[in-house]
mmCIF file with all atom_site columns, C-alpha atoms in Angstrom:
data_model
loop_
_atom_site.group_PDB
_atom_site.id
_atom_site.type_symbol
_atom_site.label_atom_id
_atom_site.label_alt_id
_atom_site.label_comp_id
_atom_site.label_asym_id
_atom_site.label_entity_id
_atom_site.label_seq_id
_atom_site.pdbx_PDB_ins_code
_atom_site.Cartn_x
_atom_site.Cartn_y
_atom_site.Cartn_z
_atom_site.occupancy
_atom_site.B_iso_or_equiv
_atom_site.pdbx_formal_charge
_atom_site.auth_seq_id
_atom_site.auth_comp_id
_atom_site.auth_asym_id
_atom_site.auth_atom_id
_atom_site.pdbx_PDB_model_num
ATOM 1  C CA . MET A 1 1  ? 11.245  1.948   6.597   1.00 0.00 ? 1  MET A CA 1
ATOM 2  C CA . THR A 1 2  ? 12.914  4.203   3.808   1.00 0.00 ? 2  THR A CA 1
ATOM 3  C CA . VAL A 1 3  ? 10.902  7.097   2.379   1.00 0.00 ? 3  VAL A CA 1
ATOM 4  C CA . ALA A 1 4  ? 11.282  7.257   -1.408  1.00 0.00 ? 4  ALA A CA 1
ATOM 5  C CA . THR A 1 5  ? 9.923   9.696   -3.789  1.00 0.00 ? 5  THR A CA 1
ATOM 6  C CA . SER A 1 6  ? 10.278  7.400   -6.728  1.00 0.00 ? 6  SER A CA 1
ATOM 7  C CA . ILE A 1 7  ? 7.348   5.774   -8.690  1.00 0.00 ? 7  ILE A CA 1
ATOM 8  C CA . GLU A 1 8  ? 9.886   2.936   -9.283  1.00 0.00 ? 8  GLU A CA 1
ATOM 9  C CA . THR A 1 9  ? 8.979   1.795   -5.683  1.00 0.00 ? 9  THR A CA 1
ATOM 10 C CA . VAL A 1 10 ? 5.293   1.528   -6.709  1.00 0.00 ? 10 VAL A CA 1
ATOM 11 C CA . GLN A 1 11 ? 6.048   -0.271  -9.997  1.00 0.00 ? 11 GLN A CA 1
ATOM 12 C CA . GLN A 1 12 ? 8.417   -2.638  -8.118  1.00 0.00 ? 12 GLN A CA 1
ATOM 13 C CA . TRP A 1 13 ? 5.711   -3.517  -5.476  1.00 0.00 ? 13 TRP A CA 1
ATOM 14 C CA . LEU A 1 14 ? 2.980   -3.872  -8.450  1.00 0.00 ? 14 LEU A CA 1
ATOM 15 C CA . ASN A 1 15 ? 5.465   -6.251  -10.190 1.00 0.00 ? 15 ASN A CA 1
ATOM 16 C CA . GLN A 1 16 ? 5.816   -8.437  -7.068  1.00 0.00 ? 16 GLN A CA 1
ATOM 17 C CA . THR A 1 17 ? 2.216   -8.564  -6.509  1.00 0.00 ? 17 THR A CA 1
ATOM 18 C CA . ASP A 1 18 ? 1.182   -9.283  -9.990  1.00 0.00 ? 18 ASP A CA 1
ATOM 19 C CA . GLY A 1 19 ? -1.838  -11.575 -10.029 1.00 0.00 ? 19 GLY A CA 1
ATOM 20 C CA . LEU A 1 20 ? -2.772  -11.047 -6.415  1.00 0.00 ? 20 LEU A CA 1
ATOM 21 C CA . ARG A 1 21 ? -5.933  -9.166  -5.170  1.00 0.00 ? 21 ARG A CA 1
ATOM 22 C CA . LEU A 1 22 ? -4.925  -5.482  -4.389  1.00 0.00 ? 22 LEU A CA 1
ATOM 23 C CA . VAL A 1 23 ? -6.871  -3.689  -1.748  1.00 0.00 ? 23 VAL A CA 1
ATOM 24 C CA . GLN A 1 24 ? -6.747  -0.253  -0.306  1.00 0.00 ? 24 GLN A CA 1
ATOM 25 C CA . ALA A 1 25 ? -6.988  -0.590  3.300   1.00 0.00 ? 25 ALA A CA 1
ATOM 26 C CA . THR A 1 26 ? -9.624  1.211   4.953   1.00 0.00 ? 26 THR A CA 1
ATOM 27 C CA . SER A 1 27 ? -11.270 1.112   8.522   1.00 0.00 ? 27 SER A CA 1
ATOM 28 C CA . ASN A 1 28 ? -13.808 -1.620  7.277   1.00 0.00 ? 28 ASN A CA 1
ATOM 29 C CA . GLU A 1 29 ? -11.421 -4.083  5.657   1.00 0.00 ? 29 GLU A CA 1
ATOM 30 C CA . GLY A 1 30 ? -10.700 -2.279  2.411   1.00 0.00 ? 30 GLY A CA 1
ATOM 31 C CA . LYS A 1 31 ? -11.850 -1.828  -1.042  1.00 0.00 ? 31 LYS A CA 1
ATOM 32 C CA . PRO A 1 32 ? -10.567 -3.523  -4.347  1.00 0.00 ? 32 PRO A CA 1
ATOM 33 C CA . ILE A 1 33 ? -8.246  -1.335  -6.269  1.00 0.00 ? 33 ILE A CA 1
ATOM 34 C CA . THR A 1 34 ? -6.402  -1.945  -9.575  1.00 0.00 ? 34 THR A CA 1
ATOM 35 C CA . SER A 1 35 ? -2.698  -1.532  -10.285 1.00 0.00 ? 35 SER A CA 1
ATOM 36 C CA . ASN A 1 36 ? -3.587  1.344   -12.838 1.00 0.00 ? 36 ASN A CA 1
ATOM 37 C CA . GLU A 1 37 ? -5.574  2.939   -9.903  1.00 0.00 ? 37 GLU A CA 1
ATOM 38 C CA . ILE A 1 38 ? -2.563  2.784   -7.721  1.00 0.00 ? 38 ILE A CA 1
ATOM 39 C CA . LEU A 1 39 ? -0.323  3.974   -10.343 1.00 0.00 ? 39 LEU A CA 1
ATOM 40 C CA . ALA A 1 40 ? -2.540  7.083   -10.953 1.00 0.00 ? 40 ALA A CA 1
ATOM 41 C CA . LEU A 1 41 ? -2.431  7.757   -7.126  1.00 0.00 ? 41 LEU A CA 1
ATOM 42 C CA . ALA A 1 42 ? 1.279   7.340   -7.112  1.00 0.00 ? 42 ALA A CA 1
ATOM 43 C CA . GLU A 1 43 ? 1.806   10.040  -9.773  1.00 0.00 ? 43 GLU A CA 1
ATOM 44 C CA . ARG A 1 44 ? 0.229   12.534  -7.690  1.00 0.00 ? 44 ARG A CA 1
ATOM 45 C CA . CYS A 1 45 ? 1.681   11.527  -4.154  1.00 0.00 ? 45 CYS A CA 1
ATOM 46 C CA . GLU A 1 46 ? 4.559   13.197  -2.363  1.00 0.00 ? 46 GLU A CA 1
ATOM 47 C CA . TRP A 1 47 ? 6.224   10.038  -0.955  1.00 0.00 ? 47 TRP A CA 1
ATOM 48 C CA . VAL A 1 48 ? 6.042   6.292   -0.937  1.00 0.00 ? 48 VAL A CA 1
ATOM 49 C CA . GLU A 1 49 ? 7.102   3.774   1.620   1.00 0.00 ? 49 GLU A CA 1
ATOM 50 C CA . THR A 1 50 ? 6.844   -0.133  1.771   1.00 0.00 ? 50 THR A CA 1
ATOM 51 C CA . ASP A 1 51 ? 6.382   -1.700  5.200   1.00 0.00 ? 51 ASP A CA 1
ATOM 52 C CA . ASP A 1 52 ? 7.327   -5.131  6.258   1.00 0.00 ? 52 ASP A CA 1
ATOM 53 C CA . ILE A 1 53 ? 4.034   -6.627  7.712   1.00 0.00 ? 53 ILE A CA 1
ATOM 54 C CA . SER A 1 54 ? 5.137   -10.155 7.845   1.00 0.00 ? 54 SER A CA 1
ATOM 55 C CA . ASP A 1 55 ? 4.704   -10.336 11.534  1.00 0.00 ? 55 ASP A CA 1
ATOM 56 C CA . THR A 1 56 ? 0.697   -9.854  11.152  1.00 0.00 ? 56 THR A CA 1
ATOM 57 C CA . PRO A 1 57 ? -1.454  -12.732 11.543  1.00 0.00 ? 57 PRO A CA 1
ATOM 58 C CA . TYR A 1 58 ? -2.748  -12.684 7.902   1.00 0.00 ? 58 TYR A CA 1
ATOM 59 C CA . ALA A 1 59 ? 0.845   -12.648 6.563   1.00 0.00 ? 59 ALA A CA 1
ATOM 60 C CA . LYS A 1 60 ? 1.845   -15.493 8.958   1.00 0.00 ? 60 LYS A CA 1
ATOM 61 C CA . ASP A 1 61 ? -1.013  -17.530 7.842   1.00 0.00 ? 61 ASP A CA 1
ATOM 62 C CA . GLY A 1 62 ? -0.149  -17.078 4.140   1.00 0.00 ? 62 GLY A CA 1
ATOM 63 C CA . TYR A 1 63 ? -3.057  -14.849 3.122   1.00 0.00 ? 63 TYR A CA 1
ATOM 64 C CA . LEU A 1 64 ? -1.384  -11.710 2.940   1.00 0.00 ? 64 LEU A CA 1
ATOM 65 C CA . TYR A 1 65 ? 1.689   -10.564 0.859   1.00 0.00 ? 65 TYR A CA 1
ATOM 66 C CA . PRO A 1 66 ? 4.279   -9.619  3.495   1.00 0.00 ? 66 PRO A CA 1
ATOM 67 C CA . ILE A 1 67 ? 4.984   -6.172  2.144   1.00 0.00 ? 67 ILE A CA 1
ATOM 68 C CA . SER A 1 68 ? 2.461   -3.256  2.265   1.00 0.00 ? 68 SER A CA 1
ATOM 69 C CA . LEU A 1 69 ? 2.675   -0.062  0.039   1.00 0.00 ? 69 LEU A CA 1
ATOM 70 C CA . GLU A 1 70 ? 2.129   3.409   1.477   1.00 0.00 ? 70 GLU A CA 1
ATOM 71 C CA . LEU A 1 71 ? 1.471   6.426   -0.523  1.00 0.00 ? 71 LEU A CA 1
ATOM 72 C CA . GLY A 1 72 ? 1.520   9.770   1.310   1.00 0.00 ? 72 GLY A CA 1
ATOM 73 C CA . TRP A 1 73 ? 1.123   13.563  1.051   1.00 0.00 ? 73 TRP A CA 1
ATOM 74 C CA . GLY A 1 74 ? 2.654   16.197  3.410   1.00 0.00 ? 74 GLY A CA 1
ATOM 75 C CA . ASN A 1 75 ? 5.102   15.165  6.395   1.00 0.00 ? 75 ASN A CA 1
ATOM 76 C CA . PRO A 1 76 ? 5.389   11.609  6.606   1.00 0.00 ? 76 PRO A CA 1
ATOM 77 C CA . ASP A 1 77 ? 5.619   11.813  10.371  1.00 0.00 ? 77 ASP A CA 1
ATOM 78 C CA . ASP A 1 78 ? 2.196   13.626  10.577  1.00 0.00 ? 78 ASP A CA 1
ATOM 79 C CA . ALA A 1 79 ? 0.437   11.294  7.942   1.00 0.00 ? 79 ALA A CA 1
ATOM 80 C CA . TYR A 1 80 ? 0.176   8.536   10.626  1.00 0.00 ? 80 TYR A CA 1
ATOM 81 C CA . THR A 1 81 ? -1.830  10.871  12.990  1.00 0.00 ? 81 THR A CA 1
ATOM 82 C CA . THR A 1 82 ? -5.263  12.868  12.623  1.00 0.00 ? 82 THR A CA 1
ATOM 83 C CA . SER A 1 83 ? -3.278  15.734  10.903  1.00 0.00 ? 83 SER A CA 1
ATOM 84 C CA . ASN A 1 84 ? -5.291  17.596  8.521   1.00 0.00 ? 84 ASN A CA 1
ATOM 85 C CA . ASN A 1 85 ? -1.928  18.672  6.662   1.00 0.00 ? 85 ASN A CA 1
ATOM 86 C CA . ALA A 1 86 ? -0.815  15.043  5.747   1.00 0.00 ? 86 ALA A CA 1
ATOM 87 C CA . LYS A 1 87 ? -2.489  11.865  4.823   1.00 0.00 ? 87 LYS A CA 1
ATOM 88 C CA . VAL A 1 88 ? -1.388  8.281   3.836   1.00 0.00 ? 88 VAL A CA 1
ATOM 89 C CA . LEU A 1 89 ? -3.079  5.469   1.858   1.00 0.00 ? 89 LEU A CA 1
ATOM 90 C CA . PHE A 1 90 ? -2.427  1.909   2.538   1.00 0.00 ? 90 PHE A CA 1
ATOM 91 C CA . PHE A 1 91 ? -2.513  -0.893  -0.025  1.00 0.00 ? 91 PHE A CA 1
ATOM 92 C CA . ASN A 1 92 ? -2.215  -4.708  0.653   1.00 0.00 ? 92 ASN A CA 1
ATOM 93 C CA . ALA A 1 93 ? -2.014  -7.759  -1.559  1.00 0.00 ? 93 ALA A CA 1
ATOM 94 C CA . TYR A 1 94 ? -3.810  -10.929 -0.988  1.00 0.00 ? 94 TYR A CA 1
ATOM 95 C CA . TYR A 1 95 ? -2.871  -14.242 -2.381  1.00 0.00 ? 95 TYR A CA 1
ATOM 96 C CA . GLN A 1 96 ? -6.632  -14.808 -3.335  1.00 0.00 ? 96 GLN A CA 1
ATOM 97 C CA . LYS A 1 97 ? -6.556  -14.226 -7.039  1.00 0.00 ? 97 LYS A CA 1
ATOM 98 C CA . ALA A 1 98 ? -8.221  -11.006 -8.356  1.00 0.00 ? 98 ALA A CA 1
ATOM 99 C CA . SER A 1 99 ? -11.587 -11.739 -9.957  1.00 0.00 ? 99 SER A CA 1
#
């Protein structure tokens, strides 16, 4: 994974997932989100990552776009822990069309 500080990564991911159902991942499956909402968050975040999730069951079964998007604040190494100084938001795209 390469850490980027550019909104171009977000825009590229949104272009690749255009027409798919975008979801912000949460502990209870996720909540629908729009591309405009993701862009607004991206403008405020400190770093951006994409992650290859093609080995997950949903991606293998063709339900989930095989690249996820992560927007973060603070130290990226701390963002994946319970640190109060850093956080990360995860976004997935599902092949079920947005309604």
